[in-house]
Amino acid sequence: MTVFKYFLKIALKNKWIIIMYISIFFVMTLLNSTDAMKREEAFEETRLNIGIIDKSNSELSSSLKDYLKEKNNIVATKEDEEYIKEQIFLEIADAVIIIPEDFTERVIEKEEAIIIYKDDRKPHSIQIENQINKFLAFANITYQNGQFALGDVKEALKENTQVHVLSKSGFFENSSIETWFRYYFNFTGYVILAVYIAIIGIVMSDFRDERIDNRRKISSKKLLEFNKEIYLGQLTLAIAVTSVFIIASILLMGRYIGHIYYIKYLINLMVFSLSILCLTFLINNITRNKHVITTLSTVLSLGSSFISGVMVPQELLGEKVLLVAKFFPVYYFVRINDAVINSLSEVAFELFMQVLFAVAFLLLGLMFSKKAQRI
Amino acid sequence: MVVKVKNVVKRYEEKIALDHFNMEVNEGEILGLLGPNGCGKTTAINCILSLLKFDKGEIQVFGRKMTPNSYDIKRQIGLVPQEVSVFENLTVKENIDYFCGLYIDDKNTRRQYVEEAIEFVGLKDYVRFYPRKLSGGLKRRLNIACGIVHKPKLIFLDEPTVAVDAQSRNFILEGIKKLNREGSTVIYTTHYLEEAEMLCNRIIIMDNGKDIASGTIEELKAMITTLEKIVVRFVNIEDEVINKMYKIPHVIDIERNGEDFIIKFENGINNLSNLLSFIAEYNLTYIKLYSQLPTLNDVFLELTGKELRD
Ligand SMILES: Nc1ncnc2c1ncn2[C@@H]1O[C@H](COP(=O)(O)OP(=O)(O)OP(=O)(O)O)[C@@H](O)[C@H]1O
Ligand SMILES: [Mg+2]
């Protein structure tokens, strides 16, 4: 097991790369979690800048508008998705809501009634959702004989009583915890991508150095044995890096794990790690140049993470960007983290896509390695 | 026969690197592979070790055909490559241990072998050094240690003393003799004549991918016609007298190099006393006079028509 041992030894000699990425990650996480804290404190206080597009023009919708106006500043907007996304991206509006034409009917039917664009990264963005839900909850209570008692609703809202607003799957109660985990794991994806490619690539470029590989070739070490130990080394390293993030998530937020669907994040991260391990296999079969590898590590991780919604939520990215993102496993990884689900089968497609990427990377890598052997 | 190379042809695209190359190595000897830069020494070694495929011919090692999967043959072979081939990210000791581990699984044996190799190349004080912190000579020693740590029976050393200071060079050459005394067969490539002459039992002279001569040093020297050169400088001499010198027994040629005359003899017996009698007879005065026995350079010069010098 000398090869295995020295694989890990050389990896450890490059530990600064891992340490650097992991420190950046935890500094970001720490900043993010103080943000999340603020989010909770500031729940009822902050006035947000919101845009409202009212296509319903009903009694109910104008009453909602009045209520929101009391609590927030209204900014002008227009009904154009690109325009709205830009307003939010540029922080002109914290949220934009669209009240559909059939708003009243939807409320009566207890269907999803309002479209909200918001920046999930903003500590207060959840507040607007809460206000709307509160309003609609009261409105629903007062609905009788085809009529809303909007006057009562207004009074009730003024009373500022502690109202428990329930929505599907208890999402709002846990939203800030859920959000924390979402960002934590999305960002973990970025770091794993960068660290795997960089560290495994750098170690492999040492082993694949022609002069050193020639010494291996003339030795009595069987190629199969050698490869086994090398890949065992890669796997060990990968598991170690991924475990750091899993363990840290438990250490930091372990007390909330019971409140969320933690297993989703766990399985998603493992499948994602596998696909990235296969990606590094492919890269290592294409090049053994250290500079190319470190550049690829930075460009691929930052690039594909950004367009896949790690830094900016997917809802705020253009369709064309997301179309490109679909060619990277990060996209599916982020989708699963962002999805509100009750069972893994709801994200089977996204899981499958990541496995598919893993297989494709593996096959391509094998193809390149065959080609390299022939020369 | 430990190694047998027969009519091997190796082409790189256009260039023919080995042109019907032949070589035989006997057990227990130090064989020198001597030839100028680019003559195909490294290529020959790489073909023998199956690092390179060749186009024609046959290679046997320990009496068997060598293939990339001949792991039991490979176990007996060590290579010290021309370029220093070690991990920059591992220390001296780690490097030696890693390359030893490619041959030897047993931990205790390996520990012992690594210690012995470190001792052997004199890197005891440098075990924790990274290669980049080693001087050129010490790096070469590390390169050697990595190649011989598993105690191979057959060792290839590809110009292990290139760009090495005199101290390390002597250390290395002595080490190779020691390995040979301990029973290893050594194949040593070089373009330094003095090294080949000092170290090798037998030499194969290579040029342009061909083996142009082989034998012991004496055998090689016997192949050429000029067996002794006497260099002499006279105070004053007339052309007429010079012409008379051709009458001295065995003189085949007289060259002039500035004020010096180089008198070439076709055998090596009594030439000096014959010349001295001639000098006495003609009452000549000389200010310098010395005899040179042929060197490998003369052999090389005569066989290829060019000098083998850096
Ligand atoms: N990979 C290659 N592709 C093309 N030509 C090559 C290659 N390797 C070596 N050659 C050529 O083959 C010839 C023999 O090279 P080789 O390295 O065997 O010489 P050498 O005797 O070891 O020289 P040196 O003393 O400089 O090490 C040279 O002319 C060289 O340019
Ligand atoms: Mg060479």
Coordinates of C-alpha atoms in Angstrom, one line a residue, chain B residues 23-280:
Chain B
M23 CA 24.5 -5.7 -27.6
E24 CA 25.3 -8.5 -25.3
V25 CA 25.9 -8.3 -21.6
N26 CA 27.5 -11.0 -19.5
E27 CA 26.7 -11.7 -15.9
G28 CA 28.8 -9.8 -13.4
E29 CA 30.4 -7.3 -15.7
I30 CA 30.3 -3.5 -16.0
L31 CA 29.4 -2.8 -19.6
G32 CA 30.0 0.6 -20.9
L33 CA 27.8 2.0 -23.7
L34 CA 29.9 4.8 -25.1
G35 CA 28.8 7.3 -27.7
P36 CA 28.2 10.9 -28.4
N37 CA 25.0 12.9 -27.6
G38 CA 22.1 11.6 -29.6
C39 CA 23.6 8.4 -30.7
G40 CA 20.8 6.4 -29.2
K41 CA 22.0 5.2 -25.7
T42 CA 18.9 6.2 -23.8
T43 CA 16.7 4.8 -26.6
A44 CA 18.5 1.5 -26.4
I45 CA 17.9 1.3 -22.6
N46 CA 14.3 2.3 -23.0
C47 CA 13.8 -0.4 -25.6
I48 CA 15.4 -3.1 -23.4
L49 CA 13.2 -2.0 -20.5
S50 CA 10.0 -2.1 -22.7
L51 CA 9.4 1.6 -22.1
L52 CA 9.6 2.0 -25.8
K53 CA 8.3 -0.3 -28.6
F54 CA 10.8 -1.0 -31.3
D55 CA 10.2 -1.7 -35.0
K56 CA 12.4 -4.7 -35.6
G57 CA 14.7 -7.1 -33.8
E58 CA 14.8 -9.0 -30.6
I59 CA 15.5 -8.3 -27.0
Q60 CA 16.0 -10.9 -24.2
V61 CA 16.7 -10.2 -20.6
F62 CA 17.7 -13.1 -18.3
G63 CA 17.2 -15.3 -21.3
R64 CA 13.6 -14.4 -21.8
K65 CA 11.7 -12.1 -24.0
M66 CA 11.0 -8.8 -22.3
T67 CA 7.4 -7.4 -22.4
P68 CA 5.6 -4.7 -20.4
N69 CA 4.1 -7.5 -18.3
S70 CA 7.3 -9.3 -17.4
Y71 CA 7.0 -8.4 -13.8
D72 CA 9.3 -11.1 -12.5
I73 CA 12.1 -10.0 -14.8
K74 CA 11.4 -6.4 -13.8
R75 CA 11.8 -7.2 -10.2
Q76 CA 15.5 -8.0 -10.9
I77 CA 16.2 -4.7 -12.8
G78 CA 17.0 -1.3 -11.6
L79 CA 17.2 1.9 -13.7
V80 CA 19.0 5.2 -12.8
P81 CA 17.5 7.4 -15.5
Q82 CA 19.4 10.1 -17.2
E83 CA 17.2 12.9 -15.8
V84 CA 16.6 13.1 -12.1
S85 CA 13.2 11.5 -11.7
V86 CA 11.9 12.0 -8.2
F87 CA 8.9 13.6 -6.5
E88 CA 9.5 17.3 -5.7
N89 CA 6.9 17.0 -3.0
L90 CA 8.5 14.2 -1.1
T91 CA 11.7 14.2 1.0
V92 CA 14.8 12.2 0.2
K93 CA 13.8 9.4 2.4
E94 CA 10.1 9.4 1.3
N95 CA 11.2 9.3 -2.3
I96 CA 13.5 6.3 -1.8
D97 CA 10.8 4.5 0.3
Y98 CA 8.2 5.1 -2.4
F99 CA 10.3 3.7 -5.2
C100 CA 11.3 0.8 -3.0
G101 CA 7.6 0.2 -2.4
L102 CA 7.0 -0.4 -6.1
Y103 CA 9.1 -3.6 -5.7
I104 CA 8.9 -4.6 -2.1
D105 CA 5.8 -5.0 0.0
D106 CA 7.2 -6.2 3.2
K107 CA 7.6 -3.2 5.6
N108 CA 10.6 -4.4 7.5
T109 CA 12.6 -5.4 4.5
R110 CA 11.7 -2.1 2.9
R111 CA 12.8 -0.1 6.0
Q112 CA 16.2 -1.9 5.9
Y113 CA 16.7 -1.5 2.2
V114 CA 15.9 2.2 2.4
E115 CA 18.4 2.7 5.2
E116 CA 21.0 0.8 3.2
A117 CA 20.4 2.9 0.1
I118 CA 20.7 6.1 2.0
E119 CA 23.9 4.9 3.5
F120 CA 25.1 3.8 0.1
V121 CA 24.7 7.2 -1.6
G122 CA 25.8 9.1 1.5
L123 CA 22.6 11.1 2.0
K124 CA 22.3 10.3 5.7
D125 CA 22.4 14.0 6.7
Y126 CA 19.8 14.9 4.1
V127 CA 17.0 12.4 4.7
R128 CA 14.5 15.2 5.5
F129 CA 15.5 17.4 2.6
Y130 CA 13.3 18.1 -0.4
P131 CA 15.0 17.5 -3.7
R132 CA 14.9 21.2 -4.6
K133 CA 17.1 21.9 -1.6
L134 CA 19.7 19.5 -2.7
S135 CA 22.8 20.4 -4.8
G136 CA 23.1 19.0 -8.3
G137 CA 25.5 16.3 -7.2
L138 CA 23.3 15.2 -4.2
K139 CA 20.2 15.1 -6.4
R140 CA 22.0 12.7 -8.7
R141 CA 22.8 10.6 -5.7
L142 CA 19.2 10.5 -4.7
N143 CA 18.3 9.6 -8.3
I144 CA 20.7 6.6 -8.0
A145 CA 19.4 5.6 -4.6
C146 CA 15.8 5.5 -6.0
G147 CA 17.0 3.2 -8.8
I148 CA 19.0 0.7 -6.8
V149 CA 17.2 0.6 -3.5
H150 CA 15.5 -2.7 -4.2
K151 CA 18.8 -4.5 -4.8
P152 CA 18.4 -5.4 -8.4
K153 CA 20.7 -7.9 -10.1
L154 CA 20.9 -5.9 -13.3
I155 CA 21.4 -2.1 -13.1
F156 CA 21.1 0.4 -15.9
L157 CA 22.8 3.7 -15.2
D158 CA 22.2 6.4 -17.9
E159 CA 24.9 9.0 -17.7
P160 CA 24.6 9.3 -13.9
T161 CA 27.5 11.7 -13.6
V162 CA 26.5 14.4 -16.1
A163 CA 26.8 17.8 -14.6
V164 CA 28.2 16.5 -11.4
D165 CA 31.2 17.9 -9.5
A166 CA 34.4 15.9 -9.1
Q167 CA 33.7 14.9 -5.6
S168 CA 30.3 13.5 -6.2
R169 CA 31.5 11.9 -9.4
N170 CA 34.2 9.9 -7.7
F171 CA 31.7 8.9 -5.0
I172 CA 29.3 7.7 -7.7
L173 CA 31.9 5.8 -9.7
E174 CA 33.2 4.1 -6.5
G175 CA 29.6 3.2 -5.6
I176 CA 29.0 1.6 -9.0
K177 CA 32.2 -0.5 -8.6
K178 CA 30.9 -1.6 -5.2
L179 CA 27.5 -2.6 -6.5
N180 CA 29.3 -4.6 -9.1
R181 CA 31.6 -6.3 -6.5
E182 CA 28.4 -7.2 -4.6
G183 CA 27.2 -9.1 -7.6
S184 CA 25.2 -6.8 -9.8
T185 CA 25.6 -6.6 -13.5
V186 CA 25.9 -3.0 -14.6
I187 CA 25.2 -1.3 -17.9
Y188 CA 26.6 2.2 -17.9
T189 CA 26.1 4.8 -20.6
T190 CA 28.4 7.7 -20.9
H191 CA 30.1 10.0 -23.3
Y192 CA 33.0 10.5 -21.0
L193 CA 35.9 8.4 -22.2
E194 CA 37.8 8.5 -19.0
E195 CA 34.9 7.2 -17.0
A196 CA 34.4 4.3 -19.4
E197 CA 38.0 3.5 -19.3
M198 CA 38.3 3.6 -15.6
L199 CA 35.1 1.8 -14.8
C200 CA 34.1 -0.7 -17.5
N201 CA 35.2 -4.3 -18.1
R202 CA 33.9 -4.1 -21.6
I203 CA 32.7 -1.3 -23.9
I204 CA 30.4 -1.0 -26.8
I205 CA 31.1 2.0 -28.9
M206 CA 27.9 3.5 -30.4
D207 CA 27.4 6.0 -33.2
N208 CA 24.3 7.0 -35.1
G209 CA 22.3 4.2 -33.6
K210 CA 24.8 1.5 -34.5
D211 CA 27.2 -0.5 -32.4
I212 CA 30.4 0.1 -34.2
A213 CA 32.8 -1.8 -32.0
S214 CA 32.9 -3.8 -28.8
G215 CA 35.4 -5.5 -26.5
T216 CA 37.7 -4.9 -23.6
I217 CA 39.6 -1.7 -23.6
E218 CA 42.7 -3.5 -24.8
E219 CA 40.8 -5.2 -27.5
L220 CA 39.4 -1.9 -28.7
K221 CA 42.8 -0.3 -28.7
A222 CA 44.2 -3.1 -30.6
M223 CA 41.7 -2.5 -33.4
I224 CA 43.4 0.7 -34.5
T225 CA 46.6 1.1 -36.5
T226 CA 48.3 3.8 -34.5
L227 CA 49.4 2.2 -31.3
E228 CA 51.8 4.9 -30.0
K229 CA 52.2 8.6 -30.5
I230 CA 55.4 10.4 -29.6
V231 CA 55.3 14.2 -29.3
V232 CA 58.5 16.0 -29.7
R233 CA 59.7 19.6 -30.1
F234 CA 63.2 20.3 -31.4
V235 CA 65.2 23.5 -31.0
N236 CA 66.1 23.5 -34.7
I237 CA 65.4 21.0 -37.4
E238 CA 65.6 20.8 -41.1
D239 CA 62.9 19.4 -43.4
E240 CA 65.4 17.0 -44.8
V241 CA 66.0 15.4 -41.4
I242 CA 62.3 15.2 -40.8
N243 CA 61.8 13.2 -43.9
K244 CA 64.6 10.8 -42.7
M245 CA 62.5 10.1 -39.6
Y246 CA 60.1 8.0 -41.7
K247 CA 63.0 5.5 -41.8
I248 CA 62.6 4.8 -38.0
P249 CA 61.0 1.4 -37.6
H250 CA 57.1 1.4 -37.5
V251 CA 56.6 5.1 -38.2
I252 CA 53.4 5.5 -40.2
D253 CA 52.9 9.2 -40.1
I254 CA 54.3 12.5 -38.9
E255 CA 52.0 15.4 -38.1
R256 CA 53.0 18.9 -37.3
N257 CA 51.1 20.8 -34.7
G258 CA 52.7 24.3 -34.3
E259 CA 56.3 23.6 -33.3
D260 CA 55.5 20.1 -32.1
F261 CA 55.8 17.0 -34.2
I262 CA 53.5 14.1 -33.6
I263 CA 55.1 10.9 -34.7
K264 CA 52.7 7.9 -35.1
F265 CA 53.8 4.3 -34.7
E266 CA 52.0 1.2 -35.9
N267 CA 53.0 -0.9 -32.9
G268 CA 54.1 -0.1 -29.4
I269 CA 57.5 -1.8 -28.9
N270 CA 60.8 0.1 -28.4
N271 CA 59.6 3.2 -30.3
L272 CA 61.0 5.6 -27.8
S273 CA 64.5 4.1 -27.8
N274 CA 64.5 4.0 -31.6
L275 CA 63.6 7.7 -31.7
L276 CA 66.3 8.5 -29.2
S277 CA 69.0 6.7 -31.2
F278 CA 67.8 8.7 -34.3
I279 CA 68.2 11.9 -32.3
A280 CA 71.7 11.0 -31.1

